[in-house]
mmCIF file of C-alpha atoms and ligand atoms in Angstrom:
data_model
loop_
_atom_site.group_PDB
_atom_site.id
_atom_site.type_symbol
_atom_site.label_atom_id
_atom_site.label_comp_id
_atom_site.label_asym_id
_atom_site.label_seq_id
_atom_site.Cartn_x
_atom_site.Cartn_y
_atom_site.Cartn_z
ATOM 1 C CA UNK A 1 -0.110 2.110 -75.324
ATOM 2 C CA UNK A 2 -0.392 4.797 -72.235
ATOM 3 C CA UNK A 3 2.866 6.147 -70.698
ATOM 4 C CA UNK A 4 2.654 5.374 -66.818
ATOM 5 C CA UNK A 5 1.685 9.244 -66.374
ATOM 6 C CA UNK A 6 -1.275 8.818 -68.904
ATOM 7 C CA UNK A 7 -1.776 5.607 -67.713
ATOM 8 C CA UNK A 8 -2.496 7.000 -63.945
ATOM 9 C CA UNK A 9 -4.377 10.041 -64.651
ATOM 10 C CA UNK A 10 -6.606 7.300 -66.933
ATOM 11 C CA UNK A 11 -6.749 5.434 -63.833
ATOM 12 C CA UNK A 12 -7.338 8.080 -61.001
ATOM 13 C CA UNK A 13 -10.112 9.900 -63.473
ATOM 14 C CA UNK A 14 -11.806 6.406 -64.400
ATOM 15 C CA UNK A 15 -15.745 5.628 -64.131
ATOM 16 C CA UNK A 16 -15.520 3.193 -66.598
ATOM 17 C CA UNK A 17 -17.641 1.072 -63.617
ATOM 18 C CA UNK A 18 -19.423 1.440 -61.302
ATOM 19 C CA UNK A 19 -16.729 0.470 -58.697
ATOM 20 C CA UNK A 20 -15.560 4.098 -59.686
ATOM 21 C CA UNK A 21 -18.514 5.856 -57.278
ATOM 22 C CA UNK A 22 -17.313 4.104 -54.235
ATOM 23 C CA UNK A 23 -13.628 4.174 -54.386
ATOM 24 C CA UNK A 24 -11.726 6.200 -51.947
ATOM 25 C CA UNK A 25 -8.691 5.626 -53.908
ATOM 26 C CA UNK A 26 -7.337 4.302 -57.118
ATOM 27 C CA UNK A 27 -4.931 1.642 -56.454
ATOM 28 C CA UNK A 28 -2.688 1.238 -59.741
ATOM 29 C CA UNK A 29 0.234 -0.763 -57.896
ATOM 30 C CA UNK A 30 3.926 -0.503 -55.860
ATOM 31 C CA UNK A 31 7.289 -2.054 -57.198
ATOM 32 C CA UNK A 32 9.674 -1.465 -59.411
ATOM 33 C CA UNK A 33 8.383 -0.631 -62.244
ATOM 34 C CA UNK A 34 11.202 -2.265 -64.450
ATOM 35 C CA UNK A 35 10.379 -5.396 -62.560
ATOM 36 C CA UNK A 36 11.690 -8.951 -64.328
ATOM 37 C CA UNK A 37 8.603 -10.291 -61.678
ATOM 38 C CA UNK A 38 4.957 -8.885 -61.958
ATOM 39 C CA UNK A 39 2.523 -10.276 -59.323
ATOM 40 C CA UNK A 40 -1.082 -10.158 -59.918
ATOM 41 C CA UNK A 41 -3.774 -10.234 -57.245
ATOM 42 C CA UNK A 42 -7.596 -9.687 -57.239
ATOM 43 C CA UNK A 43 -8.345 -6.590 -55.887
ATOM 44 C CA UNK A 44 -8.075 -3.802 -53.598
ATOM 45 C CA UNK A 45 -9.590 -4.025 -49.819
ATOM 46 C CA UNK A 46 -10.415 -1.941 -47.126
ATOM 47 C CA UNK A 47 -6.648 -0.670 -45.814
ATOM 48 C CA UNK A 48 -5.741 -0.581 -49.988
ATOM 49 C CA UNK A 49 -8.706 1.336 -51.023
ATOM 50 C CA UNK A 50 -7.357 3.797 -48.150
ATOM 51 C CA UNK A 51 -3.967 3.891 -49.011
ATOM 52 C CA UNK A 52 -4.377 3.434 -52.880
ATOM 53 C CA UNK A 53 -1.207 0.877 -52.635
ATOM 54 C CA UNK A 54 -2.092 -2.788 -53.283
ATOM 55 C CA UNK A 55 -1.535 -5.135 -50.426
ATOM 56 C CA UNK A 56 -1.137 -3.452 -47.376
ATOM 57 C CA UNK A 57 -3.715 -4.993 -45.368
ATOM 58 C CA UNK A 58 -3.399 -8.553 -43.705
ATOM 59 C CA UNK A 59 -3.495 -10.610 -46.946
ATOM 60 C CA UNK A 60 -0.372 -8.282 -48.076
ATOM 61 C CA UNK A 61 1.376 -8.586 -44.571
ATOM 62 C CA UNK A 62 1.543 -11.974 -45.356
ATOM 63 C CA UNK A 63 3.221 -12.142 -48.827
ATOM 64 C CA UNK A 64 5.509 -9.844 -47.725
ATOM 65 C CA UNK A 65 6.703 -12.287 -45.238
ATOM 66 C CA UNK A 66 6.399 -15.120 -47.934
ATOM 67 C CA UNK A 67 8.707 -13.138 -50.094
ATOM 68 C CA UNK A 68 11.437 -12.128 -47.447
ATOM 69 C CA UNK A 69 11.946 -15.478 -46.417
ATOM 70 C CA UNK A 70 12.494 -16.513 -49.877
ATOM 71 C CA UNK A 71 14.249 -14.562 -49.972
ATOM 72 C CA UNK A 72 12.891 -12.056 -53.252
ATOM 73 C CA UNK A 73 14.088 -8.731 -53.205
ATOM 74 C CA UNK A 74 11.551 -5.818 -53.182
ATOM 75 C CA UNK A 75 13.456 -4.633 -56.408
ATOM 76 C CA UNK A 76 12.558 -7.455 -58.017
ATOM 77 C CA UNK A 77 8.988 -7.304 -58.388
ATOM 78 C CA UNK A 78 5.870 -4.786 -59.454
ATOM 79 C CA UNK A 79 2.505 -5.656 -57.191
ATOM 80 C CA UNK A 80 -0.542 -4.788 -59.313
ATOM 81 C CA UNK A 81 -4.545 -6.234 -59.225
ATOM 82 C CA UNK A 82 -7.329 -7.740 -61.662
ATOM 83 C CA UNK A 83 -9.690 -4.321 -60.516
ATOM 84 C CA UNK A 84 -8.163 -1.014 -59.709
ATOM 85 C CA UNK A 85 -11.494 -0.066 -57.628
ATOM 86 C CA UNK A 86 -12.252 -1.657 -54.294
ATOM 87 C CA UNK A 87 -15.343 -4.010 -54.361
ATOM 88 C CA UNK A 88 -17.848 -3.138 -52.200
ATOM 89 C CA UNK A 89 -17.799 -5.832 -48.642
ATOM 90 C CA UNK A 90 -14.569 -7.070 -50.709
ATOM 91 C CA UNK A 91 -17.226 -9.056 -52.978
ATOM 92 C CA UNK A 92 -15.106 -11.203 -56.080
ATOM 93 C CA UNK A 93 -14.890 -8.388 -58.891
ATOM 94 C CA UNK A 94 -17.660 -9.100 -60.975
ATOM 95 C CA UNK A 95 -16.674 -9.980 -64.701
ATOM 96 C CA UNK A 96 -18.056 -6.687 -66.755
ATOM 97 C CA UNK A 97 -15.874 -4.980 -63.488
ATOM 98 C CA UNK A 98 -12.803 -7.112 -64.676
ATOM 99 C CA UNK A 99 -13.165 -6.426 -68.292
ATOM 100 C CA UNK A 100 -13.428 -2.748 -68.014
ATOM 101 C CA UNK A 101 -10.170 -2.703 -65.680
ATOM 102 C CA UNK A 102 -7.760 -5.539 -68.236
ATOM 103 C CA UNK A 103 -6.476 -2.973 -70.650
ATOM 104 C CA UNK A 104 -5.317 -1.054 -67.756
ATOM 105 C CA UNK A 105 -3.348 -4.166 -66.478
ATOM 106 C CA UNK A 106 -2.341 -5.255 -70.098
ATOM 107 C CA UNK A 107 -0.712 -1.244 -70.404
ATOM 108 C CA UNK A 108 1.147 -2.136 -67.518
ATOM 109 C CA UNK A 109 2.571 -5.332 -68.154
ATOM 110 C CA UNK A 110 3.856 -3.908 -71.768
ATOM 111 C CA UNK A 111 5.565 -1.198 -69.612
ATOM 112 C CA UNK A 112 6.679 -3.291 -67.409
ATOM 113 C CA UNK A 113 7.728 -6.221 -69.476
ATOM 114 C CA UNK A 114 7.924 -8.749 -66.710
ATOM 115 C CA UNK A 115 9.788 -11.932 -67.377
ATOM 116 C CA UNK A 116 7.514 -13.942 -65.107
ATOM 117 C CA UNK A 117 3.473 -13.496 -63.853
ATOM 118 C CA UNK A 118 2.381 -14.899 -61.067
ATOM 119 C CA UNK A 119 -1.375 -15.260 -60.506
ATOM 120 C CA UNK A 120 -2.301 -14.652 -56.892
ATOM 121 C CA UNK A 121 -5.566 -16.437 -56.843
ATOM 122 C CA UNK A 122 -8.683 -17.683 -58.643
ATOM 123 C CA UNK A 123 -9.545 -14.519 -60.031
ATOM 124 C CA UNK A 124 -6.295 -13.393 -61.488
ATOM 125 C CA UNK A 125 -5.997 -17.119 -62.784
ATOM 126 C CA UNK A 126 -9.175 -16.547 -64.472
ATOM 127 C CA UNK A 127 -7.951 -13.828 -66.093
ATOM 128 C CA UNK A 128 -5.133 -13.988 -66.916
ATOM 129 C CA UNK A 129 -4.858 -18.305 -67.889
ATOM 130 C CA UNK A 130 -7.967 -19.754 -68.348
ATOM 131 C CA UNK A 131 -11.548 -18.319 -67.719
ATOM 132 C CA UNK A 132 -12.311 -22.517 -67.077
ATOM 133 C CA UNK A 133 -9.428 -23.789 -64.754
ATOM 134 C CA UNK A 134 -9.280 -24.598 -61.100
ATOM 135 C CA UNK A 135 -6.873 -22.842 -58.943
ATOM 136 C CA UNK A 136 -6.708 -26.224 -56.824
ATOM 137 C CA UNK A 137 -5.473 -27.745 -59.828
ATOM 138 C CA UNK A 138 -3.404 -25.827 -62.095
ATOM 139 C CA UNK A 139 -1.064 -23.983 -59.116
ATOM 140 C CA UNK A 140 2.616 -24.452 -59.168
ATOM 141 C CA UNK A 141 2.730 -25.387 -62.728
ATOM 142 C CA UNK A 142 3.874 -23.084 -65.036
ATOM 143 C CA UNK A 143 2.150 -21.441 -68.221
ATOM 144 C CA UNK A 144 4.284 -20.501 -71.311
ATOM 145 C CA UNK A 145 2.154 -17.980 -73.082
ATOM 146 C CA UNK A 146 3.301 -14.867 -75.145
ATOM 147 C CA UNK A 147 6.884 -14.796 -74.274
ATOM 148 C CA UNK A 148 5.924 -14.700 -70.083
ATOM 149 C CA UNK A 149 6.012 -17.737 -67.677
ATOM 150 C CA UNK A 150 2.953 -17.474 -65.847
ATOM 151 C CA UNK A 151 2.751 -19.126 -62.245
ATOM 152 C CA UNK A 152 -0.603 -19.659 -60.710
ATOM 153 C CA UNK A 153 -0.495 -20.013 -56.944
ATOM 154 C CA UNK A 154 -3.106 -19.425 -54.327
ATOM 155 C CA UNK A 155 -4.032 -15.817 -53.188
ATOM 156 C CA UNK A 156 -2.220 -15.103 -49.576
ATOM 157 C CA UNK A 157 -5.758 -14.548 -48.166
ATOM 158 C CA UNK A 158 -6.122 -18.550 -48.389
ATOM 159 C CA UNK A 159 -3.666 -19.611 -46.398
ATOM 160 C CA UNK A 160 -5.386 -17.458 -43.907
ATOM 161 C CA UNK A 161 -8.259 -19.144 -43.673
ATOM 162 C CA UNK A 162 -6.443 -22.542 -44.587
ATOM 163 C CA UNK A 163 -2.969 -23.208 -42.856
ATOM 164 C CA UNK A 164 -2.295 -25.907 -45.149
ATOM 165 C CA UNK A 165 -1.736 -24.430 -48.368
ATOM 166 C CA UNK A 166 1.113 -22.796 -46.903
ATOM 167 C CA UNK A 167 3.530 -25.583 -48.150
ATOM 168 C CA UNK A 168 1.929 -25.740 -51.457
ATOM 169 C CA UNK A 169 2.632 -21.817 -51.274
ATOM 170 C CA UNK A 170 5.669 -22.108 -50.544
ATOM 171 C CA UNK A 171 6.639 -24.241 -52.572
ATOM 172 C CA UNK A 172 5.138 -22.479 -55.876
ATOM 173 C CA UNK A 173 6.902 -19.646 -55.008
ATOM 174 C CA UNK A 174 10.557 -21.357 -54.301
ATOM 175 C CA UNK A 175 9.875 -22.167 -58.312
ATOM 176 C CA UNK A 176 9.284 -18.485 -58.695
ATOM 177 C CA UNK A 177 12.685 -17.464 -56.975
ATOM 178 C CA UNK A 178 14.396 -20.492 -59.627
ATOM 179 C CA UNK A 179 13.352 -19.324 -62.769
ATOM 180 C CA UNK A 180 13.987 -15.823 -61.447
ATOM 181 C CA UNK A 181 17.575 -16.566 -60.725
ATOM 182 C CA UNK A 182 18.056 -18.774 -64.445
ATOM 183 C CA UNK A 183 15.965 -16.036 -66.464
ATOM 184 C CA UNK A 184 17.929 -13.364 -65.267
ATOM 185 C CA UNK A 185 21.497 -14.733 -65.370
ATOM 186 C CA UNK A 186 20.668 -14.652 -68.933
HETATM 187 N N1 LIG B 1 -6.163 -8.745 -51.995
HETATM 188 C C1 LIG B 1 -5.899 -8.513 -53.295
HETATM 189 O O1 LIG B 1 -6.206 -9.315 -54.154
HETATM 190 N N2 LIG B 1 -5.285 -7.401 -53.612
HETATM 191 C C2 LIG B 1 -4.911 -6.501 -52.720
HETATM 192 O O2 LIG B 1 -4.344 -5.498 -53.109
HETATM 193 C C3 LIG B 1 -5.185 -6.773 -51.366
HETATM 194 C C4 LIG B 1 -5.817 -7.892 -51.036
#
C-alpha cells in the first residue's frame, strides 16, 4: 500500500491511460482524509480537470447543497472518483480506463478506512457493487461487503436533468446521515 505522498506523486506522474495525454490536472480528491464517509463519483469534468479537486463544477454545487441541508459536516467525508483523468467531452470512463485507475481508489480507501461508501452513480456502482446491477434498482439499499456499508444512490448530475429523483436522493442520503450517526456513536 502507497502512503498518500507516494500515492499522489503515482497519481500526478501517471500514463497508465491514455486519459493521461489530455489531462490538465490530476484530480486525486478533497475531504478529510480520516473520513468515517467516503463518496465515490465517476469522474472528473471540465471545471475539475481545471482545478484538479473533484466536484466543483455544477454536478458538485449540487451535492454540496444536498449535504448541508442534511445536514453532513464537511469533516465528515473524503470526495474521490472511479478515473483520476478527465474523459474527453465528459464521455463514461471506458472500462480498461477504470481498471487502470481502481488500485489507486482501493489505496485510498485502505488509508482512509471509511465506515460507509456511497456510490454516486452507475459507474461507481459498477465498480464498486456489481459490474451487472441497475442503478434504478439497487439505490438506497445498502451493501454489506468487506467490513464497509456501501450505499448506491444516483450521481447529482441526474437530478439535473431529472427533478424527480431528488426525493429518492434525498432520501438515500437521510439513510447515509443514520448510519453515520449509529456507526459512529460506537
Ligand atoms: N462528476 C463526477 O463524477 N465527478 C466529479 O468530480 C465531477 C462531476
Amino acid at each position: 500500500m502507497l502512503s498518500w505522498e507516494e500515492l499522489i506523486v503515482r497519481c500526478t506522474n501517471c500514463k497508465l491511460c491514455s486519459l493521461g495525454n489530455t489531462r490538465k490536472n490530476i484530480v486525486i480528491g478533497r475531504g478529510n482524509q480520516k473520513a468515517p464517509l467516503m463518496l465515490i463519483g465517476e469522474g472528473p469534468g471540465e471545471q475539475e480537470d481545471l482545478q484538479g479537486l473533484p466536484f466543483v463544477g455544477s454536478a458538485g454545487k449540487l451535492l454540496d447543497l444536498l449535504l448541508d441541508a442534511l445536514p453532513i459536516r464537511k469533516g465528515d467525508y473524503y470526495i474521490a472518483n472511479i478515473v483520476k483523468c478527465r474523459p474527453p467531452g465528459n464521455r463514461v470512463p471506458l472500462e480498461e480506463e477504470a481498471e487502470k485507475c481502481l488500485p489507486f481508489l482501493r489505496n485510498q480507501v485502505s488509508l482512509i478506512r471509511p465506515k460507509i461508501i456511497v456510490c454516486l452513480g452507475a459507474t461507481a456502482m459498477k465498480y464498486i457493487i456489481d459490474r451487472n446491477a441497475k442503478i434504478t434498482q439497487i439505490r438506497g439499499q445498502w451493501v454489506e461487503r468487506k467490513g464497509f456499508w456501501i450505499m448506491p444512490t444516483f450521481h447529482p448530475a441526474a437530478l439535473l436533468r431529472d427533478e424527480s429523483k431528488k426525493v429518492l436522493m434525498w432520501e438515500d442520503f437521510k439513510k447515509v446521515k443514520q448510519k453515520l450517526e449509529e456507526l459512529c456513536q460506537k
